Short mmCIF file of C-alpha atoms in Angstrom, two decimals:
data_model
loop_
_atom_site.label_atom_id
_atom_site.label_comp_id
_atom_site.label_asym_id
_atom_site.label_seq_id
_atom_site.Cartn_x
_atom_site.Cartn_y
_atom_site.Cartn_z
CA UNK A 1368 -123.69 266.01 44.48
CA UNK A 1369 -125.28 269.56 44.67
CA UNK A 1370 -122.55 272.39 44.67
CA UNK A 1371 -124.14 274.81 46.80
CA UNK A 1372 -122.29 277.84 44.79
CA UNK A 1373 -123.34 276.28 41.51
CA UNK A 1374 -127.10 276.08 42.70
CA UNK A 1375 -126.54 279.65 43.64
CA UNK A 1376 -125.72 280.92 40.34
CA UNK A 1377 -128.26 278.93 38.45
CA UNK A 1378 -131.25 280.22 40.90
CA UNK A 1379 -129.64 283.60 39.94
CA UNK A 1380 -129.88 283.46 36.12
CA UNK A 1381 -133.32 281.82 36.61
CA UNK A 1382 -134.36 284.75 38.86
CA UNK A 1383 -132.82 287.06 36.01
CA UNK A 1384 -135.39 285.96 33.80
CA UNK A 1385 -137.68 288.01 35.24
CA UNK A 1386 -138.41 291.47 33.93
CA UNK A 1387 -139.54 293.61 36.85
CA UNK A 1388 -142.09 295.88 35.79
CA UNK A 1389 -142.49 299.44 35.60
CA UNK A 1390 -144.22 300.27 39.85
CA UNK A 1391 -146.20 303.47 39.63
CA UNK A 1392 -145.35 304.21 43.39
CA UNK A 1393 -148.32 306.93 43.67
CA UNK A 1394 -150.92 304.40 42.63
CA UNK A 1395 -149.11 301.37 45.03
CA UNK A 1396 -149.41 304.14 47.82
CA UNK A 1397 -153.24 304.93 46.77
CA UNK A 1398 -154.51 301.47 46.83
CA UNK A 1399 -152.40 301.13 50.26
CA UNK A 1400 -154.53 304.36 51.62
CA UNK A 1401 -157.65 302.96 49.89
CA UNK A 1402 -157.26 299.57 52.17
CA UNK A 1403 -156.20 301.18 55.40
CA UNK A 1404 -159.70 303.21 55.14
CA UNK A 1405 -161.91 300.11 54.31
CA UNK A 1406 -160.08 298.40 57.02
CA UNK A 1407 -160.77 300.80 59.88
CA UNK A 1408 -164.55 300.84 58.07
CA UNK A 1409 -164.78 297.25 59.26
CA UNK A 1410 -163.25 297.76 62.42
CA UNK A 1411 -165.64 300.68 62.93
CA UNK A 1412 -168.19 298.38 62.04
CA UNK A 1413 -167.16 295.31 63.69
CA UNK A 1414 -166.84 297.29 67.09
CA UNK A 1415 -170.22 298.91 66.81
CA UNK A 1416 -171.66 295.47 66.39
CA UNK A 1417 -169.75 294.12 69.45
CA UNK A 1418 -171.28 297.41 71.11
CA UNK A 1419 -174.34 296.40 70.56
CA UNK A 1420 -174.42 292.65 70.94
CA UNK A 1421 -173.02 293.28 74.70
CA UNK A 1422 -175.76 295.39 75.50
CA UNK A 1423 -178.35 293.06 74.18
CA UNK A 1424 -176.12 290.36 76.04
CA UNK A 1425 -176.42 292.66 79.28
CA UNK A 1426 -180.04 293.24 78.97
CA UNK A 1427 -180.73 289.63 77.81
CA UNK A 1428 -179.14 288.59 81.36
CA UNK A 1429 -180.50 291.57 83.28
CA UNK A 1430 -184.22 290.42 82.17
CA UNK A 1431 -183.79 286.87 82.72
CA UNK A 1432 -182.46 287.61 86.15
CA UNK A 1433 -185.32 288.75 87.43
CA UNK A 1434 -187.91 285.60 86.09
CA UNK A 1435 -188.24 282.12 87.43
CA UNK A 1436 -185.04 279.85 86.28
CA UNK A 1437 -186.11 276.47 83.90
CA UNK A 1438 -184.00 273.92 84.06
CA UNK A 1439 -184.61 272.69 80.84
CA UNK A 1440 -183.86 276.13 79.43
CA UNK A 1441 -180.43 276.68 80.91
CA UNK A 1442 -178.96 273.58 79.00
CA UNK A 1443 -175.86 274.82 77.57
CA UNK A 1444 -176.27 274.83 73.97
CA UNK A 1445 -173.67 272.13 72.13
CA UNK A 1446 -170.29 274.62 71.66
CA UNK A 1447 -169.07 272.59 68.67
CA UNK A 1448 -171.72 274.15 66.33
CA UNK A 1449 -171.25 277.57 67.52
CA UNK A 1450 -167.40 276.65 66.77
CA UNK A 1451 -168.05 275.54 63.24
CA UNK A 1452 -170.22 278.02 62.41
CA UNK A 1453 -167.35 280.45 63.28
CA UNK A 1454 -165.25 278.65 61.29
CA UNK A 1455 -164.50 279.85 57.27
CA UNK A 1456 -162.48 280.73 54.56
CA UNK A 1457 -159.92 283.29 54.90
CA UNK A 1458 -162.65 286.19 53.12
CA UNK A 1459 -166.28 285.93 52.89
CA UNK A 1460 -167.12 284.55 49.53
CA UNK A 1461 -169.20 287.16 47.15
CA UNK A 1462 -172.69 286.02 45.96
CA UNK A 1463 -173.51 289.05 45.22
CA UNK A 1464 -176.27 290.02 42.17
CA UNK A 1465 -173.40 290.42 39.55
CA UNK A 1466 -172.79 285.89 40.59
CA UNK A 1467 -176.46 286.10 40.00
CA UNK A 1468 -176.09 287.38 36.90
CA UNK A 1469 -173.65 285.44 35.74
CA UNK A 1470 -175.34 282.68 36.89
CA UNK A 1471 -177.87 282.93 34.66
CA UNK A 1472 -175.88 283.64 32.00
CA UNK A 1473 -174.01 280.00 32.05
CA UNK A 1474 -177.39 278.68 32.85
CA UNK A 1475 -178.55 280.03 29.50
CA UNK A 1476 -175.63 279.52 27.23
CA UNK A 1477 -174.76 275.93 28.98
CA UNK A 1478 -176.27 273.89 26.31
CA UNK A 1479 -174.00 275.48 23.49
CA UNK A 1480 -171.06 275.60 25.83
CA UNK A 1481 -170.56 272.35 27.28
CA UNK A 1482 -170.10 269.71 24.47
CA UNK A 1483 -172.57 266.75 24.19
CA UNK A 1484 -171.17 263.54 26.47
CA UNK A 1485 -170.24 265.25 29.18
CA UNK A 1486 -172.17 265.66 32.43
CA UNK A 1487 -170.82 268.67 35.06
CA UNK A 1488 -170.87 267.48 38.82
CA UNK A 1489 -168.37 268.32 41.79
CA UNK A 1490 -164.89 267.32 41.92
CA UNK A 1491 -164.07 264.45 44.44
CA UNK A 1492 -160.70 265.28 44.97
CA UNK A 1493 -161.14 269.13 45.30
CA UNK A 1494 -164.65 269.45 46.26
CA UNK A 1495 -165.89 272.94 45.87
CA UNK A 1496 -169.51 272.59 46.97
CA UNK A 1497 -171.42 275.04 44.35
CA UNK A 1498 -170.37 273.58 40.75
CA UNK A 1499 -170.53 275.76 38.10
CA UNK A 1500 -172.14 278.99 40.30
CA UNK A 1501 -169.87 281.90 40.08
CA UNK A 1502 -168.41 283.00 43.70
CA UNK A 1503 -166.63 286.26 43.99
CA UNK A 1504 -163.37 286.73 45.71
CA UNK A 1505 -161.35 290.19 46.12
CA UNK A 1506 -158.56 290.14 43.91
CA UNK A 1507 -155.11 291.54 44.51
CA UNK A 1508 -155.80 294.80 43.45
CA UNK A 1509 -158.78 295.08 45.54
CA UNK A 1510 -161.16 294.31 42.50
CA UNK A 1511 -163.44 291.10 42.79
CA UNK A 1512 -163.11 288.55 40.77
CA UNK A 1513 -165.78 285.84 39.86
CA UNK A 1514 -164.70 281.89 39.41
CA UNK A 1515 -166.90 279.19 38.34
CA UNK A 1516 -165.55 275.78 38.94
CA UNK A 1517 -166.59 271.84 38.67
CA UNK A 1518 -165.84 268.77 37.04
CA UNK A 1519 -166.32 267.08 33.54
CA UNK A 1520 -167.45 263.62 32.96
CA UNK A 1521 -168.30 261.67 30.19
CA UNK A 1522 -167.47 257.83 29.14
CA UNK A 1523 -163.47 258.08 29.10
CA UNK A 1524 -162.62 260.33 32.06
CA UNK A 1525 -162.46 263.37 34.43
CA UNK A 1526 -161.29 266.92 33.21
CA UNK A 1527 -161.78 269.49 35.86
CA UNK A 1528 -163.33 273.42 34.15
CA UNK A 1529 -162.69 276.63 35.86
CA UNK A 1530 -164.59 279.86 34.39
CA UNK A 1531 -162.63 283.03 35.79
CA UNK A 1532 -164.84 287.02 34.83
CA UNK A 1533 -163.22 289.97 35.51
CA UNK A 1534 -163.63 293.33 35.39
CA UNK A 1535 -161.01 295.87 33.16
CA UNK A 1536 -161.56 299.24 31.96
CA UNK A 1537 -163.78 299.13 28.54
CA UNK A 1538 -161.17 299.22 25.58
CA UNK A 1539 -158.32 297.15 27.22
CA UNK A 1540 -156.42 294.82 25.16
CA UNK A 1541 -156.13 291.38 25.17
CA UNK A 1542 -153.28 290.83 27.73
CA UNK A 1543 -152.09 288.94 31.25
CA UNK A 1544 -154.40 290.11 34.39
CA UNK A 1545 -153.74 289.31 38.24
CA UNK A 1546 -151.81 286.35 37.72
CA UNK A 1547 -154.93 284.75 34.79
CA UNK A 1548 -151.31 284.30 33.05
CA UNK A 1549 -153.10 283.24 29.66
CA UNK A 1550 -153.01 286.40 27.46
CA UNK A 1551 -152.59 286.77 23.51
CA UNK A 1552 -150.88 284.39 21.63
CA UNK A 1553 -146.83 284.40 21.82
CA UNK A 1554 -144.59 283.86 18.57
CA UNK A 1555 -143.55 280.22 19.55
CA UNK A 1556 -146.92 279.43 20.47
CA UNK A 1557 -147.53 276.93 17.75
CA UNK A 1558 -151.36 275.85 19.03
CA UNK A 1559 -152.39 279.12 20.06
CA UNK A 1560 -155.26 280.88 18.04
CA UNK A 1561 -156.05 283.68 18.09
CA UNK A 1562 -159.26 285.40 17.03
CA UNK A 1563 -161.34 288.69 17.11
CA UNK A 1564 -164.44 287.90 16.79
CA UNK A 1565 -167.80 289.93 15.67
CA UNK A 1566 -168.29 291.93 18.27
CA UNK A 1567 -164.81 293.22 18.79
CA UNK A 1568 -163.74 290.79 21.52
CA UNK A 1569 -159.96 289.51 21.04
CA UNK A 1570 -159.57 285.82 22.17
CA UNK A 1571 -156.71 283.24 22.33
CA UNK A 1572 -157.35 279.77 22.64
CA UNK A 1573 -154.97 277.10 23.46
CA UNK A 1574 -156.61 273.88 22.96
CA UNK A 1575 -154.78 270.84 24.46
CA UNK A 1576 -152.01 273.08 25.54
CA UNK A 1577 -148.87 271.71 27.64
CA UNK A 1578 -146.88 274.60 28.91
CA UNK A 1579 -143.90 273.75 30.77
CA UNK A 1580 -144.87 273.01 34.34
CA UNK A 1581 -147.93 272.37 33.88
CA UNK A 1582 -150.78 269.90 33.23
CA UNK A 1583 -152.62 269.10 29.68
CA UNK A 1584 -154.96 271.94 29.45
CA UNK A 1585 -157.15 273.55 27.18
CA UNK A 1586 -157.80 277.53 27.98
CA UNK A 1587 -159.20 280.47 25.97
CA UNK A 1588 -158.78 284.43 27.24
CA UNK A 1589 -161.26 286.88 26.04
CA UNK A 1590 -161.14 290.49 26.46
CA UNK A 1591 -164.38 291.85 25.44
CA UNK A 1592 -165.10 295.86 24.24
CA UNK A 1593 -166.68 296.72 27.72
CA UNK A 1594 -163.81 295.20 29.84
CA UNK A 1595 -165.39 292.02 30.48
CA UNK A 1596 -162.50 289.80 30.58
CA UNK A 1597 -163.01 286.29 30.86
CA UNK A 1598 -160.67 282.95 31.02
CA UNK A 1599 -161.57 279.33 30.69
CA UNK A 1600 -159.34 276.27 31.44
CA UNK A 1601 -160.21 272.82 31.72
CA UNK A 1602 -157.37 270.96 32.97
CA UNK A 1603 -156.78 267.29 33.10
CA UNK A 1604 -153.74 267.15 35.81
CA UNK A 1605 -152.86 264.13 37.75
CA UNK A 1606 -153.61 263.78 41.13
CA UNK A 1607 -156.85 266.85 40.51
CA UNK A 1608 -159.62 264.62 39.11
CA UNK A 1609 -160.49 261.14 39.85
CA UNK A 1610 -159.90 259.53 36.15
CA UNK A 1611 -158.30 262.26 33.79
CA UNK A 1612 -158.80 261.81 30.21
CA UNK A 1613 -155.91 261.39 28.35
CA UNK A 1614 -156.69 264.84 25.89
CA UNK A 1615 -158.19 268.37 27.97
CA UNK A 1616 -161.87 268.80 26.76
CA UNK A 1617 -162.97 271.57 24.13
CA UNK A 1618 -161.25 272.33 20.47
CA UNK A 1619 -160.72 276.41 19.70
CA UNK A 1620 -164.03 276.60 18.50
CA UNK A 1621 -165.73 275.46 21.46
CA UNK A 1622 -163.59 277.37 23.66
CA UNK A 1623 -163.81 280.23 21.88
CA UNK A 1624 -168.18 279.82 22.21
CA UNK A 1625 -166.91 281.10 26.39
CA UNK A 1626 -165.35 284.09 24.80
CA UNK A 1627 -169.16 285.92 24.30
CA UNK A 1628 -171.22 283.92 27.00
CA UNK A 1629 -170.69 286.59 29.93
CA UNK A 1630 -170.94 290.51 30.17
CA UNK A 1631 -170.07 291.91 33.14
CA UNK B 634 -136.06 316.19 67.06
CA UNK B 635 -139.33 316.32 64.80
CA UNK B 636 -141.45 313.52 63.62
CA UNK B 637 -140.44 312.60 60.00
CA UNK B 638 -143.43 314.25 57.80
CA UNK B 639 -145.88 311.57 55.23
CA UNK B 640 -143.65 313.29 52.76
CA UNK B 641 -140.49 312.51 54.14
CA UNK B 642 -142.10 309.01 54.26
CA UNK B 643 -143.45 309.07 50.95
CA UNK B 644 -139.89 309.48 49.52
CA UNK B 645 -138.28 306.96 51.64
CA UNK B 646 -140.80 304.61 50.18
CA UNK B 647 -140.30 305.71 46.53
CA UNK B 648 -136.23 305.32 46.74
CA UNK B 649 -137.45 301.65 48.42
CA UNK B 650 -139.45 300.70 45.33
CA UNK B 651 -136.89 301.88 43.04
CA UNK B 652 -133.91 299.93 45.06
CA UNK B 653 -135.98 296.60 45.51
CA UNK B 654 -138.21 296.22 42.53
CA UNK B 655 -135.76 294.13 40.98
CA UNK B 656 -134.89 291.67 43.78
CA UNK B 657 -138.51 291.73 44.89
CA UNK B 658 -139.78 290.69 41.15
CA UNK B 659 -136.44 288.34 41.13
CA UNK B 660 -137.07 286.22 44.21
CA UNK B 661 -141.28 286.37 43.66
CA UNK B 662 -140.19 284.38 40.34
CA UNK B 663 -138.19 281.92 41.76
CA UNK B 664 -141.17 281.51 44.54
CA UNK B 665 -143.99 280.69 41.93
CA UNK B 666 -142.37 280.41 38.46
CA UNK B 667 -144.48 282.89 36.45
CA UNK B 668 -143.51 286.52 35.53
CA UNK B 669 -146.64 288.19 35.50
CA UNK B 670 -147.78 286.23 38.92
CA UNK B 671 -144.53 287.47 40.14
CA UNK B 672 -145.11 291.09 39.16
CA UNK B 673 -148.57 290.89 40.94
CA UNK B 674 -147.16 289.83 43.87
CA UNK B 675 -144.49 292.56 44.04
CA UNK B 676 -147.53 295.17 43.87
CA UNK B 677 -149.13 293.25 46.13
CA UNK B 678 -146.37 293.22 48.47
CA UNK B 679 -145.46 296.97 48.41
CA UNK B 680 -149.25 297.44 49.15
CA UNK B 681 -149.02 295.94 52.74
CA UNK B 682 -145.60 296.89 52.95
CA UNK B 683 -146.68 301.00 52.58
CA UNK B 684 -149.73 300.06 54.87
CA UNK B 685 -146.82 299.75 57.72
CA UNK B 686 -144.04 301.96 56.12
CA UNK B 687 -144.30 305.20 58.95
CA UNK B 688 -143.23 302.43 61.59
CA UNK B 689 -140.30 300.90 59.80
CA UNK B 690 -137.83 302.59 60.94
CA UNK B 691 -134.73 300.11 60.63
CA UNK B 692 -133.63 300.51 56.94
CA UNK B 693 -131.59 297.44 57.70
CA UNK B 694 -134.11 295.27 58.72
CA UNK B 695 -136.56 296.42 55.74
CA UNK B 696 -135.33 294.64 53.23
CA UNK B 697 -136.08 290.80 55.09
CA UNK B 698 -139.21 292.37 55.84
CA UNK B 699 -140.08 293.33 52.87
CA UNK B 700 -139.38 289.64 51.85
CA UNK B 701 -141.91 288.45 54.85
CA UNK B 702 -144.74 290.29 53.39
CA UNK B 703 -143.95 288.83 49.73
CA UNK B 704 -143.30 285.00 50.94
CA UNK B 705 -146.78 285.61 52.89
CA UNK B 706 -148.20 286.75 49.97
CA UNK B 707 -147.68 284.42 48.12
CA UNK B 708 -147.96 281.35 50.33
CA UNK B 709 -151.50 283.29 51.04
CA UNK B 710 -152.06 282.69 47.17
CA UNK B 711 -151.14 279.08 47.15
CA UNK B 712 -153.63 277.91 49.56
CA UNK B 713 -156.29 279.82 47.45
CA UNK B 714 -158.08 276.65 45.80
CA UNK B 715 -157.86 277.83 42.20
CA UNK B 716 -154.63 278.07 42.10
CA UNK B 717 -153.59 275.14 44.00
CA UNK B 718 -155.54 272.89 41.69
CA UNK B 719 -154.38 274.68 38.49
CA UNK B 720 -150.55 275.00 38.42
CA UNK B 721 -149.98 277.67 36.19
CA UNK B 722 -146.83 278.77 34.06
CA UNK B 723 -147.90 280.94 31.00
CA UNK B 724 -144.05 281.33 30.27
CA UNK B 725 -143.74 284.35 27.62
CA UNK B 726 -140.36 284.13 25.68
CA UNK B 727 -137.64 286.79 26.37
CA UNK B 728 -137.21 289.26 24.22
CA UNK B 729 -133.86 288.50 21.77
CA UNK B 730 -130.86 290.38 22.84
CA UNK B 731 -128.79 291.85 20.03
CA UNK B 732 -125.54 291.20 21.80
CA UNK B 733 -126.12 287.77 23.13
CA UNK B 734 -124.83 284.62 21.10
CA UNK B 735 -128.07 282.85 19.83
CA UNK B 736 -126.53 278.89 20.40
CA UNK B 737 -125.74 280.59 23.99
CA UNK B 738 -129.22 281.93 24.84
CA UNK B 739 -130.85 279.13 24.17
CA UNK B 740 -128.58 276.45 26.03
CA UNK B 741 -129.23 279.42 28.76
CA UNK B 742 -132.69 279.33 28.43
CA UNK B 743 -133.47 275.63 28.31
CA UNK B 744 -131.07 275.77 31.50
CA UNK B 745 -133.30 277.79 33.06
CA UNK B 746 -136.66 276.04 31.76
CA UNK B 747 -135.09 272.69 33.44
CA UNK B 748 -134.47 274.80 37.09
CA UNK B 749 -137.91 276.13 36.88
CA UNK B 750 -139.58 273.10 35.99
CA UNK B 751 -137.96 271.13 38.93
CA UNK B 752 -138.25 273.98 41.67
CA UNK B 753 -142.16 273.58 40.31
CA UNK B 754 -142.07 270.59 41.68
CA UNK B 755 -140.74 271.17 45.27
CA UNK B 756 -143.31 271.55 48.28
CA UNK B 757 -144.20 275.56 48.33
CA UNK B 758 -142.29 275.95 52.10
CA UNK B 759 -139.25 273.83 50.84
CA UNK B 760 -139.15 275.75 47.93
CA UNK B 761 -138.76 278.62 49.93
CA UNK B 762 -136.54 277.82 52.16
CA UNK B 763 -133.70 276.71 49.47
CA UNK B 764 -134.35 279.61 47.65
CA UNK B 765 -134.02 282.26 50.82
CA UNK B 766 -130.93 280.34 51.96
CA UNK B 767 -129.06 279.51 48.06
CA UNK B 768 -130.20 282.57 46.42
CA UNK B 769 -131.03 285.34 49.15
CA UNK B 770 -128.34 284.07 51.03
CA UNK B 771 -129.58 284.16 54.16
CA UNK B 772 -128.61 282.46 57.43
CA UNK B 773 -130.30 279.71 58.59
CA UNK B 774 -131.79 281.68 61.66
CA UNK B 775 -132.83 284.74 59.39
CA UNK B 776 -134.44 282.13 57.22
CA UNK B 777 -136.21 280.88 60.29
CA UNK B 778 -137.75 284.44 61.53
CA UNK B 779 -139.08 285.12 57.83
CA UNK B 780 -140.66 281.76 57.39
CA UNK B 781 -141.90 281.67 61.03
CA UNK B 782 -140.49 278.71 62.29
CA UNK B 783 -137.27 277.36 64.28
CA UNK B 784 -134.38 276.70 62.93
CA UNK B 785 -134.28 273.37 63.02
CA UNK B 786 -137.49 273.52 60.73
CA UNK B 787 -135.18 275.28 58.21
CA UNK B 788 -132.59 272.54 58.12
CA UNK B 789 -135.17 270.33 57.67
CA UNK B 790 -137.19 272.24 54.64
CA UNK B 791 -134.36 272.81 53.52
CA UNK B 792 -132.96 269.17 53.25
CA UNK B 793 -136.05 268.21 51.90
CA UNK B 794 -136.09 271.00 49.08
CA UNK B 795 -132.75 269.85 47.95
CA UNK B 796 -133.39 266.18 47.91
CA UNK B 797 -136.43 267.40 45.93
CA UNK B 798 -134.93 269.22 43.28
CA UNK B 799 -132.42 266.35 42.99
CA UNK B 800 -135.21 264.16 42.42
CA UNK B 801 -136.63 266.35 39.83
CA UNK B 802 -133.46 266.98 38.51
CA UNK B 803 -132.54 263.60 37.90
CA UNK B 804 -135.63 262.79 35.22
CA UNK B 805 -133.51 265.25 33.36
CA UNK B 806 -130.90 263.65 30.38
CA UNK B 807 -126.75 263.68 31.47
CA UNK B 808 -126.38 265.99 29.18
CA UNK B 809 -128.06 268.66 30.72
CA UNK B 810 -127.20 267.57 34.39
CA UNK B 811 -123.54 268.63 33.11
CA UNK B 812 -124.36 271.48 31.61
CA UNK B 813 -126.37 273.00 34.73
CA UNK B 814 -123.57 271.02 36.77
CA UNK B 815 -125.58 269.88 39.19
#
């Protein structure tokens, strides 16, 4: 039986594992001002376009109450489509030129990326519609960040590959950004390797990596000179792809071949 | 009576920070498991929670809704497909402490790794629920007005959670059921 004080204590010296860390109050209290002003920006917007689309409305019914009335052309229009189409995700996802750009950039490293055998396609279970084409989302910290997702195949199984680019100042280390949790390599990290390569980018990669909690995985982090940061994992969970293979796709070579492919 | 100036509010916020950083960071980590997700959140948190500051005016009141804005936060994160499909740890070791008997931290630490692991596996509202009611200590109907739902929704989560991490619990060896006494 659960003692209630027991699980008490033990959520307690589980929640004292956690270091808080250092909160610059004047930049929390920036950002905050920074939001409020792009928010009333949209409302300013949004209202001006509702301005404007009632006057059209008005005008719209002003002219066609003075013609001659067609049947045909008073059918109501079917509501459910109007409904979907109104329907989305929670933020308006970014395909902006810098998706564009990185676009092309998987399109032209994809050969030397992706290891022979395996064909990239949607994933079943979580379909996400655009495989492999970059999508920007705002980040916590009001930055956007650009994911890449879809599905591995080849003759064994299903691995699923997610392709995250941010942005950092040029010069940053290698370390933990926005919750991308997979930073340098830690002392009891036995399969992490870590690697600067030619160019001055600093990458870990953790083939076939099994952290506690989580699914077999192999993931690389690369921070590159001009701040391009970039993360690759390719997971092979239960219950996220139709057949997982029994090992995570990509060795720390290959995964470390994601560490140059984009520039922001 | 004047109107309390930005500045006034500005330090009011500041000695909030300072006071809640740690239970803020503390109950974010028990939420999603991860220290630098948990961090994030925090600064996430005090974000929306300064966009509101001049109206909170209940220093009583602040600290539950400060909580509201994190558990939002981060159930707003959850349903974000990347992260729902990728359960992420990325668990960095603790630093050694020189006064801390080594056989002790680590029977402390693999304690803790077990607890994790199995709140991991409890349903992200269930989760929350046992941990705003076993480790914030809250009432069942303050539970209820910061997850949004009745009270009898609470008992319920909150059942299930338990029953959960029991289930999780017991993959774990006798040994280490004893030692966590649970």
């Amino acid at each position: 039986m659960m003692d209630n004080q027991r699980l008490t204590n033990g959520l307690q010296q589980l929640a004292d594992e956690a270091e808080p860390r250092q909160i610059d109050v004047s930049s929390v209290i920036g950002k905050a001002k920074a939001q409020q002003r792009n928010r009333r920006a949209v409302l300013g917007v949004s209202g001006a376009t509702a301005v404007l689309l009632a006057g059209a409305l008005y005008t719209t019914v002003q002219v066609s109450d003075s013609l001659p009335m067609d049947p045909a052309a008073a059918r109501p229009t079917s509501t459910g489509t109007t409904a979907k189409q109104e329907q989305g995700p929670p933020y308006q996802p970014i395909t902006d030129a810098r998706a564009h750009k990185f676009d092309s950039q998987l399109a032209a490293a994809k050969a030397d990326l992706i290891p022979a055998g395996f064909t990239v396609g949607d994933n079943p279970v979580h379909p996400v519609g655009d495989v492999l084409r970059f999508i920007g989302s705002p980040g916590p910290k009001g930055e956007v960040d650009y994911t890449a997702q879809g599905m591995l195949t080849n003759a064994d199984g299903t691995a699923t590959i997610q392709i995250w680019v941010l942005k950092n100042p040029p010069g940053t280390a290698l370390e933990h950004y926005y919750g991308q949790v997979f930073g340098p390599c830690v002392v009891s990290e036995s399969n992490c390797v870590r690697r600067t390569l030619s160019d001055g980018t600093q990458a870990a990669a953790r083939p076939n990596a099994r952290p506690s909690a989580m699914t077999p995985s192999s993931i690389m982090s690369a921070q590159r000179p001009d701040g391009t940061y970039i993360q690759v994992v390719t997971n092979v969970g239960e219950r996220t792809t139709p057949k997982p293979l029994a090992v995570p796709p990509f060795d720390a070579d290959q995964l470390f071949k994601f560490a140059t492919a984009f520039t922001w | 009576m004047s109107l309390p100036s930005r500045s006034d509010d500005d330090g009011r916020f500041e000695a909030f920070v300072a006071r809640s950083n740690g239970p803020l960071t503390g109950l974010a980590y028990l939420l999603c498991g991860d220290r630098h997700f948990a961090n994030d959140l925090v600064q996430t948190c005090l974000i929306r929670l300064y966009r509101v500051w001049p109206r909170v005016r209940d220093t009583d009141s602040v600290d539950a809704y400060a909580r509201k804005i994190l558990l939002r936060c981060w159930l707003n994160e959850w349903r974000r497909a990347w992260r729902r499909s990728e359960s992420r740890d990325g668990v960095v070791p603790d630093r050694p402490s020189a006064d801390a008997d080594p056989a002790m931290r680590v029977g402390q630490a693999h304690r803790n790794d077990v607890l994790r692991a199995a709140l991991a596996r409890v349903a992200p509202r269930q989760r929350a629920a046992v941990v705003l009611r076993y480790w914030a200590q809250y009432s069942v109907s303050e539970t209820a007005r910061i997850l949004r739902c009745s009270e009898g929704t609470v008992k319920s989560q909150t059942a299930r959670g338990l029953a959960a991490l029991r289930e999780a619990m017991a993959q774990l060896d006798t040994d280490t059921l004893e030692e966590l006494h649970l």
